[in-house]
Amino acid sequence: MAKALVLLQLTLLQAAACFTVSGNEAEGVAFSAQSPSPFHHSPIYPPSESPKYPNSHPPYPHPHHNHRHKIQPPSQPPVQPPTHSPVQYPPSYPLPKRSLLAVQGVVFCKPCNYSGVDTLSGATPLVGASVKLQCNNTKRPLVQEAKTDKNGYFYMMAPKSITTFGSHKCKVFLSSSPMATCNKPTDLHYGVQGAILMPQKLPQPPAQAPELSPLSPRDDPVVLFPYQLFTVGPFAFEPQTKCPH
């Protein structure tokens, strides 16, 4: 009995020793699995090759693609951009020359049988009749007077301060008649209201034209050319009363 008990105790001791050894080995394995390696190296990658580019040669036609394609014309013509015509500028003309003024005309005396009628039938030239040229291009009107000769013709020059640039502001009026039986001014050709000046081509300046001079200093110095001749009329006076029957 005692011998059997001793054997049982030995068996238990051996079993306990085996269990202890197995546990220590398991812990060693676990510790070795968890502990990091004493030497750490970065991963080694294989060398990367540089990218390969295709050769820059023009593409060669395919061996079996030898025929040419026909280019089909577009179904509709292309839209053309709008075209603008070149800008046309007005032609340039030389500026008119500035000249002094001269006025001419003729005065008649109407017969009594045509008194009150705008006609020169039967009229005769009136000697010594007075006419006046009035220009209203200044604050005060500028007036110039002249008398007719034996042919009823008058000629007068405007003041030097009046040039062709201001001729549109000048008019000629009948003033007086030296003939008592023919001293009523008529409005034939605006002899009473004032006749506007009509330019006349002058082949040469009149002999009595004064020496030409520049304008006032405030203006640009302009060389004045020969007088520009204007024509008015013809004018007429008539008797105060009609002819007695």
Short mmCIF file of N, CA and C in Angstrom, two decimals, residues 83-227:
data_model
loop_
_atom_site.label_atom_id
_atom_site.label_comp_id
_atom_site.label_asym_id
_atom_site.label_seq_id
_atom_site.Cartn_x
_atom_site.Cartn_y
_atom_site.Cartn_z
N THR A 83 -18.45 92.45 -95.72
CA THR A 83 -17.43 93.40 -96.16
C THR A 83 -17.98 94.81 -96.07
N HIS A 84 -17.16 95.73 -95.61
CA HIS A 84 -17.55 97.13 -95.46
C HIS A 84 -16.85 97.95 -96.54
N SER A 85 -17.63 98.79 -97.18
CA SER A 85 -17.05 99.66 -98.20
C SER A 85 -16.16 100.70 -97.53
N PRO A 86 -15.11 101.12 -98.20
CA PRO A 86 -14.22 102.13 -97.59
C PRO A 86 -14.95 103.43 -97.33
N VAL A 87 -14.53 104.12 -96.30
CA VAL A 87 -15.17 105.37 -95.91
C VAL A 87 -14.88 106.43 -96.97
N GLN A 88 -15.94 107.04 -97.45
CA GLN A 88 -15.81 108.09 -98.46
C GLN A 88 -15.81 109.45 -97.76
N TYR A 89 -14.74 110.18 -97.91
CA TYR A 89 -14.65 111.50 -97.32
C TYR A 89 -15.05 112.56 -98.36
N PRO A 90 -15.71 113.61 -97.92
CA PRO A 90 -16.11 114.65 -98.88
C PRO A 90 -14.90 115.32 -99.49
N PRO A 91 -15.00 115.69 -100.75
CA PRO A 91 -13.84 116.35 -101.38
C PRO A 91 -13.55 117.69 -100.72
N SER A 92 -12.31 118.02 -100.68
CA SER A 92 -11.89 119.29 -100.08
C SER A 92 -11.74 120.33 -101.18
N TYR A 93 -12.27 121.49 -100.91
CA TYR A 93 -12.20 122.60 -101.85
C TYR A 93 -11.40 123.74 -101.22
N PRO A 94 -10.71 124.49 -102.04
CA PRO A 94 -9.97 125.63 -101.48
C PRO A 94 -10.92 126.67 -100.92
N LEU A 95 -10.51 127.30 -99.84
CA LEU A 95 -11.34 128.33 -99.23
C LEU A 95 -11.45 129.53 -100.15
N PRO A 96 -12.64 130.16 -100.19
CA PRO A 96 -12.77 131.34 -101.05
C PRO A 96 -11.89 132.47 -100.55
N LYS A 97 -11.44 133.28 -101.50
CA LYS A 97 -10.58 134.40 -101.16
C LYS A 97 -11.44 135.57 -100.68
N ARG A 98 -10.95 136.26 -99.69
CA ARG A 98 -11.68 137.39 -99.13
C ARG A 98 -11.30 138.65 -99.91
N SER A 99 -12.34 139.37 -100.35
CA SER A 99 -12.13 140.58 -101.13
C SER A 99 -13.05 141.68 -100.63
N LEU A 100 -12.77 142.90 -101.06
CA LEU A 100 -13.66 144.03 -100.79
C LEU A 100 -14.83 144.00 -101.76
N LEU A 101 -15.84 144.84 -101.47
CA LEU A 101 -17.08 144.83 -102.25
C LEU A 101 -17.17 146.04 -103.17
N ALA A 102 -17.77 145.83 -104.33
CA ALA A 102 -18.15 146.90 -105.25
C ALA A 102 -19.52 146.55 -105.81
N VAL A 103 -20.40 147.54 -105.91
CA VAL A 103 -21.79 147.32 -106.33
C VAL A 103 -22.08 148.19 -107.55
N GLN A 104 -22.83 147.62 -108.50
CA GLN A 104 -23.24 148.37 -109.69
C GLN A 104 -24.72 148.13 -109.97
N GLY A 105 -25.30 149.03 -110.74
CA GLY A 105 -26.70 148.90 -111.12
C GLY A 105 -27.14 150.04 -112.02
N VAL A 106 -28.43 150.03 -112.43
CA VAL A 106 -29.00 151.05 -113.30
C VAL A 106 -30.35 151.47 -112.73
N VAL A 107 -30.65 152.77 -112.83
CA VAL A 107 -31.92 153.32 -112.36
C VAL A 107 -32.65 153.96 -113.55
N PHE A 108 -33.96 153.69 -113.64
CA PHE A 108 -34.78 154.21 -114.73
C PHE A 108 -35.93 155.06 -114.18
N CYS A 109 -36.52 155.80 -115.11
CA CYS A 109 -37.75 156.55 -114.83
C CYS A 109 -38.86 155.97 -115.69
N LYS A 110 -39.92 155.52 -115.05
CA LYS A 110 -41.03 154.90 -115.77
C LYS A 110 -41.98 155.98 -116.30
N PRO A 111 -42.62 155.75 -117.42
CA PRO A 111 -43.62 156.70 -117.91
C PRO A 111 -44.88 156.62 -117.06
N CYS A 112 -45.68 157.67 -117.13
CA CYS A 112 -46.86 157.75 -116.28
C CYS A 112 -47.91 156.70 -116.64
N ASN A 113 -47.95 156.27 -117.89
CA ASN A 113 -48.98 155.29 -118.27
C ASN A 113 -48.68 153.90 -117.70
N TYR A 114 -47.47 153.67 -117.20
CA TYR A 114 -47.14 152.39 -116.55
C TYR A 114 -46.92 152.57 -115.05
N SER A 115 -47.41 153.63 -114.51
CA SER A 115 -47.28 153.87 -113.08
C SER A 115 -48.05 152.80 -112.31
N GLY A 116 -47.41 152.21 -111.32
CA GLY A 116 -48.03 151.14 -110.52
C GLY A 116 -47.88 149.77 -111.13
N VAL A 117 -47.22 149.64 -112.25
CA VAL A 117 -47.03 148.36 -112.92
C VAL A 117 -45.54 148.01 -112.88
N ASP A 118 -45.25 146.76 -112.50
CA ASP A 118 -43.84 146.33 -112.41
C ASP A 118 -43.32 145.99 -113.80
N THR A 119 -42.96 147.01 -114.53
CA THR A 119 -42.40 146.84 -115.86
C THR A 119 -41.50 148.02 -116.18
N LEU A 120 -40.60 147.81 -117.10
CA LEU A 120 -39.71 148.88 -117.56
C LEU A 120 -40.03 149.28 -119.00
N SER A 121 -41.19 148.91 -119.45
CA SER A 121 -41.59 149.29 -120.81
C SER A 121 -41.69 150.82 -120.91
N GLY A 122 -41.01 151.38 -121.88
CA GLY A 122 -41.03 152.82 -122.08
C GLY A 122 -40.20 153.59 -121.08
N ALA A 123 -39.45 152.93 -120.20
CA ALA A 123 -38.65 153.62 -119.18
C ALA A 123 -37.39 154.20 -119.80
N THR A 124 -36.91 155.27 -119.21
CA THR A 124 -35.68 155.93 -119.67
C THR A 124 -34.70 156.03 -118.51
N PRO A 125 -33.39 156.03 -118.81
CA PRO A 125 -32.40 156.16 -117.73
C PRO A 125 -32.58 157.47 -116.98
N LEU A 126 -32.41 157.41 -115.66
CA LEU A 126 -32.58 158.57 -114.80
C LEU A 126 -31.21 159.07 -114.36
N VAL A 127 -30.92 160.32 -114.69
CA VAL A 127 -29.62 160.91 -114.36
C VAL A 127 -29.68 161.52 -112.96
N GLY A 128 -28.62 161.31 -112.18
CA GLY A 128 -28.50 161.93 -110.87
C GLY A 128 -29.32 161.29 -109.77
N ALA A 129 -29.89 160.11 -109.99
CA ALA A 129 -30.64 159.42 -108.93
C ALA A 129 -29.67 158.89 -107.88
N SER A 130 -30.09 158.94 -106.63
CA SER A 130 -29.24 158.49 -105.51
C SER A 130 -29.67 157.11 -105.04
N VAL A 131 -28.70 156.26 -104.79
CA VAL A 131 -28.92 154.93 -104.20
C VAL A 131 -27.96 154.79 -103.03
N LYS A 132 -28.33 153.91 -102.10
CA LYS A 132 -27.46 153.70 -100.92
C LYS A 132 -27.24 152.21 -100.67
N LEU A 133 -26.05 151.92 -100.25
CA LEU A 133 -25.66 150.57 -99.84
C LEU A 133 -25.60 150.54 -98.32
N GLN A 134 -26.37 149.64 -97.71
CA GLN A 134 -26.40 149.55 -96.25
C GLN A 134 -26.02 148.14 -95.83
N CYS A 135 -25.02 148.05 -94.94
CA CYS A 135 -24.55 146.75 -94.42
C CYS A 135 -24.79 146.71 -92.92
N ASN A 136 -25.45 145.67 -92.47
CA ASN A 136 -25.84 145.54 -91.06
C ASN A 136 -25.05 144.45 -90.35
N ASN A 137 -23.77 144.37 -90.60
CA ASN A 137 -22.95 143.37 -89.92
C ASN A 137 -22.14 143.96 -88.77
N THR A 138 -22.46 145.16 -88.36
CA THR A 138 -21.85 145.79 -87.19
C THR A 138 -22.96 146.35 -86.31
N LYS A 139 -22.60 146.86 -85.14
CA LYS A 139 -23.61 147.41 -84.24
C LYS A 139 -24.35 148.56 -84.90
N ARG A 140 -23.62 149.40 -85.62
CA ARG A 140 -24.25 150.51 -86.36
C ARG A 140 -24.18 150.21 -87.85
N PRO A 141 -25.29 150.38 -88.57
CA PRO A 141 -25.27 150.10 -90.01
C PRO A 141 -24.26 150.99 -90.73
N LEU A 142 -23.56 150.42 -91.66
CA LEU A 142 -22.61 151.15 -92.50
C LEU A 142 -23.31 151.49 -93.82
N VAL A 143 -23.29 152.77 -94.19
CA VAL A 143 -24.02 153.25 -95.36
C VAL A 143 -23.05 153.90 -96.33
N GLN A 144 -23.21 153.56 -97.59
CA GLN A 144 -22.43 154.16 -98.67
C GLN A 144 -23.42 154.58 -99.77
N GLU A 145 -23.27 155.81 -100.31
CA GLU A 145 -24.19 156.32 -101.33
C GLU A 145 -23.46 156.58 -102.64
N ALA A 146 -24.27 156.57 -103.72
CA ALA A 146 -23.73 156.85 -105.06
C ALA A 146 -24.84 157.45 -105.90
N LYS A 147 -24.46 158.12 -107.00
CA LYS A 147 -25.42 158.72 -107.93
C LYS A 147 -25.21 158.15 -109.32
N THR A 148 -26.28 158.18 -110.09
CA THR A 148 -26.23 157.62 -111.44
C THR A 148 -25.66 158.63 -112.43
N ASP A 149 -25.08 158.11 -113.50
CA ASP A 149 -24.56 158.97 -114.55
C ASP A 149 -25.65 159.19 -115.61
N LYS A 150 -25.26 159.68 -116.77
CA LYS A 150 -26.24 159.99 -117.81
C LYS A 150 -26.93 158.75 -118.35
N ASN A 151 -26.32 157.62 -118.16
CA ASN A 151 -26.91 156.35 -118.59
C ASN A 151 -27.71 155.67 -117.48
N GLY A 152 -27.87 156.38 -116.37
CA GLY A 152 -28.58 155.80 -115.23
C GLY A 152 -27.76 154.76 -114.49
N TYR A 153 -26.48 154.65 -114.80
CA TYR A 153 -25.61 153.64 -114.21
C TYR A 153 -24.92 154.19 -112.97
N PHE A 154 -24.84 153.36 -111.94
CA PHE A 154 -24.10 153.74 -110.73
C PHE A 154 -23.11 152.62 -110.38
N TYR A 155 -22.05 153.05 -109.73
CA TYR A 155 -21.01 152.13 -109.26
C TYR A 155 -20.45 152.71 -107.97
N MET A 156 -20.39 151.89 -106.94
CA MET A 156 -19.83 152.34 -105.66
C MET A 156 -19.11 151.20 -104.98
N MET A 157 -18.15 151.58 -104.15
CA MET A 157 -17.37 150.61 -103.38
C MET A 157 -17.82 150.66 -101.93
N ALA A 158 -17.92 149.50 -101.32
CA ALA A 158 -18.33 149.41 -99.92
C ALA A 158 -17.19 149.87 -99.03
N PRO A 159 -17.48 150.21 -97.77
CA PRO A 159 -16.39 150.55 -96.83
C PRO A 159 -15.38 149.41 -96.74
N LYS A 160 -14.14 149.77 -96.43
CA LYS A 160 -13.07 148.77 -96.39
C LYS A 160 -13.27 147.72 -95.31
N SER A 161 -14.10 148.04 -94.32
CA SER A 161 -14.34 147.06 -93.25
C SER A 161 -15.30 145.96 -93.69
N ILE A 162 -15.91 146.10 -94.88
CA ILE A 162 -16.85 145.10 -95.38
C ILE A 162 -16.15 144.29 -96.47
N THR A 163 -16.17 142.97 -96.31
CA THR A 163 -15.58 142.07 -97.30
C THR A 163 -16.64 141.13 -97.84
N THR A 164 -16.22 140.29 -98.75
CA THR A 164 -17.16 139.32 -99.34
C THR A 164 -17.72 138.36 -98.31
N PHE A 165 -17.01 138.17 -97.19
CA PHE A 165 -17.52 137.28 -96.15
C PHE A 165 -18.77 137.86 -95.48
N GLY A 166 -18.97 139.17 -95.57
CA GLY A 166 -20.14 139.80 -94.96
C GLY A 166 -21.10 140.37 -95.98
N SER A 167 -20.98 139.98 -97.25
CA SER A 167 -21.85 140.55 -98.29
C SER A 167 -23.31 140.16 -98.11
N HIS A 168 -23.58 139.04 -97.44
CA HIS A 168 -24.97 138.61 -97.28
C HIS A 168 -25.74 139.52 -96.32
N LYS A 169 -25.05 140.40 -95.62
CA LYS A 169 -25.72 141.33 -94.71
C LYS A 169 -25.84 142.73 -95.31
N CYS A 170 -25.62 142.85 -96.60
CA CYS A 170 -25.69 144.15 -97.28
C CYS A 170 -26.84 144.17 -98.27
N LYS A 171 -27.49 145.33 -98.39
CA LYS A 171 -28.57 145.54 -99.35
C LYS A 171 -28.44 146.93 -99.95
N VAL A 172 -29.06 147.11 -101.13
CA VAL A 172 -29.05 148.40 -101.84
C VAL A 172 -30.48 148.91 -101.94
N PHE A 173 -30.68 150.20 -101.64
CA PHE A 173 -32.00 150.83 -101.65
C PHE A 173 -31.99 152.04 -102.58
N LEU A 174 -33.17 152.37 -103.14
CA LEU A 174 -33.35 153.65 -103.82
C LEU A 174 -33.43 154.74 -102.78
N SER A 175 -32.75 155.84 -103.03
CA SER A 175 -32.72 156.94 -102.06
C SER A 175 -33.55 158.13 -102.52
N SER A 176 -33.17 158.75 -103.61
CA SER A 176 -33.91 159.96 -104.06
C SER A 176 -33.74 160.14 -105.56
N SER A 177 -34.63 160.96 -106.13
CA SER A 177 -34.59 161.29 -107.55
C SER A 177 -34.54 162.80 -107.73
N PRO A 178 -33.72 163.31 -108.62
CA PRO A 178 -33.66 164.76 -108.83
C PRO A 178 -34.82 165.27 -109.70
N MET A 179 -35.61 164.39 -110.27
CA MET A 179 -36.67 164.75 -111.20
C MET A 179 -37.99 164.84 -110.45
N ALA A 180 -38.59 166.04 -110.42
CA ALA A 180 -39.82 166.24 -109.65
C ALA A 180 -40.98 165.45 -110.23
N THR A 181 -41.02 165.23 -111.52
CA THR A 181 -42.12 164.49 -112.15
C THR A 181 -41.90 162.98 -112.13
N CYS A 182 -40.77 162.54 -111.56
CA CYS A 182 -40.48 161.10 -111.49
C CYS A 182 -39.64 160.85 -110.25
N ASN A 183 -40.28 160.99 -109.09
CA ASN A 183 -39.53 160.88 -107.83
C ASN A 183 -40.14 159.88 -106.84
N LYS A 184 -41.05 159.05 -107.31
CA LYS A 184 -41.64 158.04 -106.42
C LYS A 184 -40.87 156.72 -106.61
N PRO A 185 -40.17 156.27 -105.57
CA PRO A 185 -39.42 155.00 -105.72
C PRO A 185 -40.38 153.81 -105.82
N THR A 186 -40.07 152.89 -106.66
CA THR A 186 -40.86 151.66 -106.79
C THR A 186 -40.08 150.49 -106.20
N ASP A 187 -40.82 149.42 -105.92
CA ASP A 187 -40.18 148.21 -105.34
C ASP A 187 -39.81 147.21 -106.43
N LEU A 188 -39.66 147.72 -107.66
CA LEU A 188 -39.21 146.84 -108.73
C LEU A 188 -37.81 146.32 -108.40
N HIS A 189 -37.69 144.99 -108.38
CA HIS A 189 -36.42 144.33 -108.03
C HIS A 189 -35.94 144.76 -106.63
N TYR A 190 -36.94 144.95 -105.73
CA TYR A 190 -36.68 145.24 -104.31
C TYR A 190 -35.93 146.55 -104.12
N GLY A 191 -36.28 147.54 -104.94
CA GLY A 191 -35.64 148.85 -104.78
C GLY A 191 -36.03 149.55 -103.50
N VAL A 192 -37.20 149.21 -102.92
CA VAL A 192 -37.65 149.83 -101.67
C VAL A 192 -37.31 148.94 -100.48
N GLN A 193 -37.58 147.65 -100.57
CA GLN A 193 -37.30 146.73 -99.46
C GLN A 193 -35.80 146.50 -99.29
N GLY A 194 -35.05 146.66 -100.34
CA GLY A 194 -33.61 146.40 -100.28
C GLY A 194 -33.24 145.19 -101.11
N ALA A 195 -32.41 145.40 -102.09
CA ALA A 195 -32.00 144.31 -102.98
C ALA A 195 -30.73 143.65 -102.46
N ILE A 196 -30.73 142.34 -102.45
CA ILE A 196 -29.53 141.61 -102.02
C ILE A 196 -28.48 141.66 -103.13
N LEU A 197 -27.25 141.48 -102.76
CA LEU A 197 -26.15 141.59 -103.71
C LEU A 197 -25.96 140.28 -104.47
N MET A 198 -25.91 140.39 -105.78
CA MET A 198 -25.70 139.23 -106.65
C MET A 198 -24.28 139.31 -107.21
N PRO A 199 -23.43 138.30 -106.94
CA PRO A 199 -22.03 138.37 -107.39
C PRO A 199 -21.94 138.36 -108.91
N GLN A 200 -21.00 139.12 -109.40
CA GLN A 200 -20.75 139.23 -110.84
C GLN A 200 -19.27 139.00 -111.08
N LYS A 201 -18.96 138.24 -112.11
CA LYS A 201 -17.56 137.98 -112.41
C LYS A 201 -16.92 139.25 -112.96
N LEU A 202 -15.82 139.61 -112.38
CA LEU A 202 -15.12 140.84 -112.76
C LEU A 202 -13.83 140.47 -113.49
N PRO A 203 -13.71 140.82 -114.78
CA PRO A 203 -12.48 140.45 -115.49
C PRO A 203 -11.25 141.16 -114.97
N GLN A 204 -11.39 142.39 -114.53
CA GLN A 204 -10.25 143.13 -114.00
C GLN A 204 -10.78 144.19 -113.04
N PRO A 205 -10.01 144.60 -112.06
CA PRO A 205 -10.49 145.58 -111.08
C PRO A 205 -10.72 146.93 -111.74
N PRO A 206 -11.67 147.71 -111.22
CA PRO A 206 -11.91 149.05 -111.77
C PRO A 206 -10.70 149.94 -111.59
N ALA A 207 -10.61 150.95 -112.46
CA ALA A 207 -9.43 151.82 -112.44
C ALA A 207 -9.35 152.63 -111.15
N GLN A 208 -10.52 152.98 -110.56
CA GLN A 208 -10.50 153.83 -109.38
C GLN A 208 -10.40 153.03 -108.08
N ALA A 209 -10.16 151.73 -108.17
CA ALA A 209 -10.03 150.93 -106.95
C ALA A 209 -8.79 151.36 -106.19
N PRO A 210 -8.91 151.62 -104.88
CA PRO A 210 -7.74 152.06 -104.10
C PRO A 210 -6.76 150.93 -103.91
N GLU A 211 -5.60 151.28 -103.39
CA GLU A 211 -4.57 150.28 -103.11
C GLU A 211 -5.07 149.34 -102.03
N LEU A 212 -4.90 148.06 -102.26
CA LEU A 212 -5.43 147.06 -101.35
C LEU A 212 -4.53 146.95 -100.12
N SER A 213 -5.14 146.66 -98.99
CA SER A 213 -4.39 146.58 -97.74
C SER A 213 -4.94 145.45 -96.90
N PRO A 214 -4.18 144.96 -95.96
CA PRO A 214 -4.67 143.89 -95.09
C PRO A 214 -5.81 144.36 -94.21
N LEU A 215 -6.44 143.40 -93.57
CA LEU A 215 -7.53 143.70 -92.65
C LEU A 215 -6.98 144.23 -91.34
N SER A 216 -7.88 144.44 -90.39
CA SER A 216 -7.48 144.98 -89.10
C SER A 216 -6.48 144.04 -88.42
N PRO A 217 -5.62 144.56 -87.53
CA PRO A 217 -4.57 143.73 -86.91
C PRO A 217 -5.10 142.55 -86.13
N ARG A 218 -6.35 142.60 -85.66
CA ARG A 218 -6.85 141.49 -84.86
C ARG A 218 -7.09 140.24 -85.71
N ASP A 219 -7.20 140.43 -87.03
CA ASP A 219 -7.37 139.30 -87.92
C ASP A 219 -6.01 138.83 -88.43
N ASP A 220 -6.03 137.63 -88.94
CA ASP A 220 -4.81 137.15 -89.58
C ASP A 220 -4.52 138.01 -90.80
N PRO A 221 -3.26 138.30 -91.06
CA PRO A 221 -2.96 139.13 -92.24
C PRO A 221 -3.37 138.40 -93.51
N VAL A 222 -4.33 138.97 -94.23
CA VAL A 222 -4.84 138.38 -95.46
C VAL A 222 -4.63 139.37 -96.59
N VAL A 223 -4.05 138.92 -97.64
CA VAL A 223 -3.85 139.79 -98.80
C VAL A 223 -5.17 139.86 -99.55
N LEU A 224 -5.75 141.05 -99.66
CA LEU A 224 -7.03 141.22 -100.31
C LEU A 224 -6.84 141.29 -101.82
N PHE A 225 -7.65 140.54 -102.51
CA PHE A 225 -7.58 140.52 -103.96
C PHE A 225 -8.46 141.63 -104.53
N PRO A 226 -8.49 141.84 -105.85
CA PRO A 226 -9.31 142.91 -106.42
C PRO A 226 -10.75 142.83 -105.96
N TYR A 227 -11.44 143.95 -106.03
CA TYR A 227 -12.81 144.04 -105.55
C TYR A 227 -13.69 142.99 -106.23
#
